[in-house]
Tab-separated table of C-alpha atoms in Angstrom:
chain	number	residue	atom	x	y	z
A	1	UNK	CA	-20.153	-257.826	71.635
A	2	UNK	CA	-21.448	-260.061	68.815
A	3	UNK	CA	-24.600	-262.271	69.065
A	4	UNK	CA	-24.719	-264.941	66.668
A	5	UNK	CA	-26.790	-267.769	65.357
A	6	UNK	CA	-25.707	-271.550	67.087
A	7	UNK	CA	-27.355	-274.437	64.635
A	8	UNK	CA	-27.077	-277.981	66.643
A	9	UNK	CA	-27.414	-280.810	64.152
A	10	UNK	CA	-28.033	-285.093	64.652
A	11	UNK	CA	-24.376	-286.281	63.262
A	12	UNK	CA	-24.688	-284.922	59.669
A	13	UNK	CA	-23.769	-281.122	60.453
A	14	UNK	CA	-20.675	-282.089	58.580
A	15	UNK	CA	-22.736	-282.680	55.577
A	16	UNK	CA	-24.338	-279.267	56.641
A	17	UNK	CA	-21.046	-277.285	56.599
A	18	UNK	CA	-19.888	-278.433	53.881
A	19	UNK	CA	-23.455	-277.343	51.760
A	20	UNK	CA	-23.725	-273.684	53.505
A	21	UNK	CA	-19.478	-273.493	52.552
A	22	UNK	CA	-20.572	-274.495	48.763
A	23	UNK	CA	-24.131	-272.089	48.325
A	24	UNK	CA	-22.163	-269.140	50.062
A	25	UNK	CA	-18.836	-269.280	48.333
A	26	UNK	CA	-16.496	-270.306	51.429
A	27	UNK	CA	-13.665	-272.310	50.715
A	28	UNK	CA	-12.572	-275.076	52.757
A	29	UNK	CA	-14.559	-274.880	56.135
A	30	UNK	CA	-12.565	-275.523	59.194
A	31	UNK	CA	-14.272	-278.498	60.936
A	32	UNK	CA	-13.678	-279.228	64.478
A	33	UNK	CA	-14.657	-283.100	65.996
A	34	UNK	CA	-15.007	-284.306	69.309
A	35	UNK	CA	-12.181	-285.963	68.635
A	36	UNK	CA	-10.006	-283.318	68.232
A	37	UNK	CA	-9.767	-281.921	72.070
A	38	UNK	CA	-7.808	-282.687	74.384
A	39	UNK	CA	-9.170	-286.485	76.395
A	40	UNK	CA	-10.552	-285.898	79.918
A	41	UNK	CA	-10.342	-289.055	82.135
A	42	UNK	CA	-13.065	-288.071	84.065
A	43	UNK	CA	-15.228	-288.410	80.926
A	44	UNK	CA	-13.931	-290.763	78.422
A	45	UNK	CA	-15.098	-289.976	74.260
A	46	UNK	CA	-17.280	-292.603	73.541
A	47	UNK	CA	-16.398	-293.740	69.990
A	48	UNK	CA	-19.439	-292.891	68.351
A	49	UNK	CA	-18.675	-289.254	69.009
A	50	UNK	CA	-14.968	-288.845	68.180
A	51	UNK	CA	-16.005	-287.998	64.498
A	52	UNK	CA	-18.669	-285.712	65.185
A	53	UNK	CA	-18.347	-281.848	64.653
A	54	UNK	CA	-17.846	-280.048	67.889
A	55	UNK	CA	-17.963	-276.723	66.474
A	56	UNK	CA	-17.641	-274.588	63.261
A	57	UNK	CA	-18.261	-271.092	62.051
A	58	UNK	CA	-18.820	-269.925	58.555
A	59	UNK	CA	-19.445	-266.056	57.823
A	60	UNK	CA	-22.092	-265.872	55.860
A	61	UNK	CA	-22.586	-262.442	54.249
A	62	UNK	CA	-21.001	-261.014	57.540
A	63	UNK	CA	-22.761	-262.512	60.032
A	64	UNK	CA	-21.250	-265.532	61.859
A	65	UNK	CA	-22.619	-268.722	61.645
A	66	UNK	CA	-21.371	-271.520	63.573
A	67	UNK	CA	-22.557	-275.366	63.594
A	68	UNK	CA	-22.149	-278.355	66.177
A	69	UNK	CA	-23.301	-281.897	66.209
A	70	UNK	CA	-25.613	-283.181	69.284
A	71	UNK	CA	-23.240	-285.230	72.135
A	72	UNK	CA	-24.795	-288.690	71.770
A	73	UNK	CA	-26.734	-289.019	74.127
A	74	UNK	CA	-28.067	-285.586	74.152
A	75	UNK	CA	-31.323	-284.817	72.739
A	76	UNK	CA	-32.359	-283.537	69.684
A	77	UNK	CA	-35.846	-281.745	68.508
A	78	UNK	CA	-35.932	-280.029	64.772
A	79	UNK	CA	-36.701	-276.976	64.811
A	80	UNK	CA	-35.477	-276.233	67.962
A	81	UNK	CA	-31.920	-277.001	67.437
A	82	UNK	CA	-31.070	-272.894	67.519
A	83	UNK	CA	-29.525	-270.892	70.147
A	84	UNK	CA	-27.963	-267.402	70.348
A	85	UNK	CA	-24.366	-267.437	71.236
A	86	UNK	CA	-23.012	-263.785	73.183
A	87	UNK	CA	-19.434	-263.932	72.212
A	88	UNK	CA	-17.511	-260.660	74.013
A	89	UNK	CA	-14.311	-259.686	74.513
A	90	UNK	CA	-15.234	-258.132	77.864
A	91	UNK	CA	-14.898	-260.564	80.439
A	92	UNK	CA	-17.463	-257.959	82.922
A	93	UNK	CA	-20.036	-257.917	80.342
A	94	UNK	CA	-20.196	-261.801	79.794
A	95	UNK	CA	-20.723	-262.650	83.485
A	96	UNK	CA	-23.588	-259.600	83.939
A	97	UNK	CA	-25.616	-261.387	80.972
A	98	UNK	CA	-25.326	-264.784	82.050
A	99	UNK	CA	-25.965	-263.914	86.154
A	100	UNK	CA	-29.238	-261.778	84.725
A	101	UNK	CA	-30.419	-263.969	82.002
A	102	UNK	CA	-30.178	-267.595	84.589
A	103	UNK	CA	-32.595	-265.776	87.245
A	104	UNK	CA	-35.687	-268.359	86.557
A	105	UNK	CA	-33.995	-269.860	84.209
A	106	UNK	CA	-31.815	-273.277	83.830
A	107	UNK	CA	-27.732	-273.179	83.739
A	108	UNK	CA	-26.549	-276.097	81.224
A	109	UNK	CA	-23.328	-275.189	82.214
A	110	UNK	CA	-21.927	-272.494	84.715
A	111	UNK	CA	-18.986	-270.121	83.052
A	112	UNK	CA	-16.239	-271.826	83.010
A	113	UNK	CA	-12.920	-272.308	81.330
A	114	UNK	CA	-12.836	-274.642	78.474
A	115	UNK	CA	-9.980	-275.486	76.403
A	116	UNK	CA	-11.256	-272.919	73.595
A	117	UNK	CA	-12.180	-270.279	76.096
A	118	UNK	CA	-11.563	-268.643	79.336
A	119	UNK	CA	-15.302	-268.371	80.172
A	120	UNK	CA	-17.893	-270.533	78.617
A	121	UNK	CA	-20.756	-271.039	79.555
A	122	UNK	CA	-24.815	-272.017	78.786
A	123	UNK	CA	-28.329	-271.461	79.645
A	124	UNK	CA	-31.838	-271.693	79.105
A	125	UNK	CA	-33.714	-268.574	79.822
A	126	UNK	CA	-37.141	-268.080	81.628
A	127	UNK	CA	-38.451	-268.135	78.224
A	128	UNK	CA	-36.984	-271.293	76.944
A	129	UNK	CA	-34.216	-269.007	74.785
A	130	UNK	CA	-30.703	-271.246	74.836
A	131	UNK	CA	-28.112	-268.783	74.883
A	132	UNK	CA	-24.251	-269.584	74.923
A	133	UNK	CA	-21.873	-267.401	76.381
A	134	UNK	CA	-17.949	-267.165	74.907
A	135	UNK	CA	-14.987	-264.877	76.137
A	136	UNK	CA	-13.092	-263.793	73.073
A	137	UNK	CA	-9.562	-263.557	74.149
A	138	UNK	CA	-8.434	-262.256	70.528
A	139	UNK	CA	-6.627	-266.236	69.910
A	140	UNK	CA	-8.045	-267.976	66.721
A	141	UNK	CA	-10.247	-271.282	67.786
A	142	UNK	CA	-12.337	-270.775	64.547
């Protein structure tokens, strides 16, 4: 089990990316937009958002990094843009953390499957900690 470092940015985390890539030597960051996945009907892209970054990881000095823009919409306080993503490739272990760590706390988003994961999931602890959850299934999503 890994936990790493989530940095949320307001629509220039591309611009972000692109700097950490260039101070820490990484060539050619992959980038990954709203755009990019799969439409839902249920809840159309609004166009503003098709060209944000939904998610990207740089490791930096062997510790991942990754990087999303804000949905619109959602909001957005500097300095507090930081969570701690669990990512595990033990399915057991994922679901313990997140049952334990929501008790007084506030699910963003049950564990679920997503179309980069098998069980996703998000919460705000009793302390105001964010913490992501991610199954790691051993397939590349970045």
């Amino acid at each position: 089990m890994a936990v790493d470092v989530y940095l949320n940015f307001n629509g220039n985390c591309r611009e972000v990316v692109n700097f950490y890539a260039e101070v820490f030597g990484i060539e050619n960051p992959k980038i990954m937009t709203f755009g990019e996945m799969p439409p839902n009907p249920e809840y159309p892209l609004p166009e503003e958002a098709k060209d944000l970054v939904m998610h990207s990881r740089l490791n930096i000095s062997g510790s991942n990094v990754m990087f999303s823009d804000v949905f619109p919409g959602m909001p957005f306080i500097e300095g507090n843009n930081i969570s701690l993503a669990i990512v595990s490739k033990d399915l057991e272990e994922i679901t313990s953390a997140f049952s334990k760590l929501k008790e007084g706390g506030e699910v963003v988003m049950e564990l679920q499957e997503t179309p980069w994961s098998k069980s996703y999931g998000q919460l705000t602890d009793k302390f105001g900690i964010i913490w992501q959850f991610n199954y790691d299934s051993g397939e590349t999503f970045m």
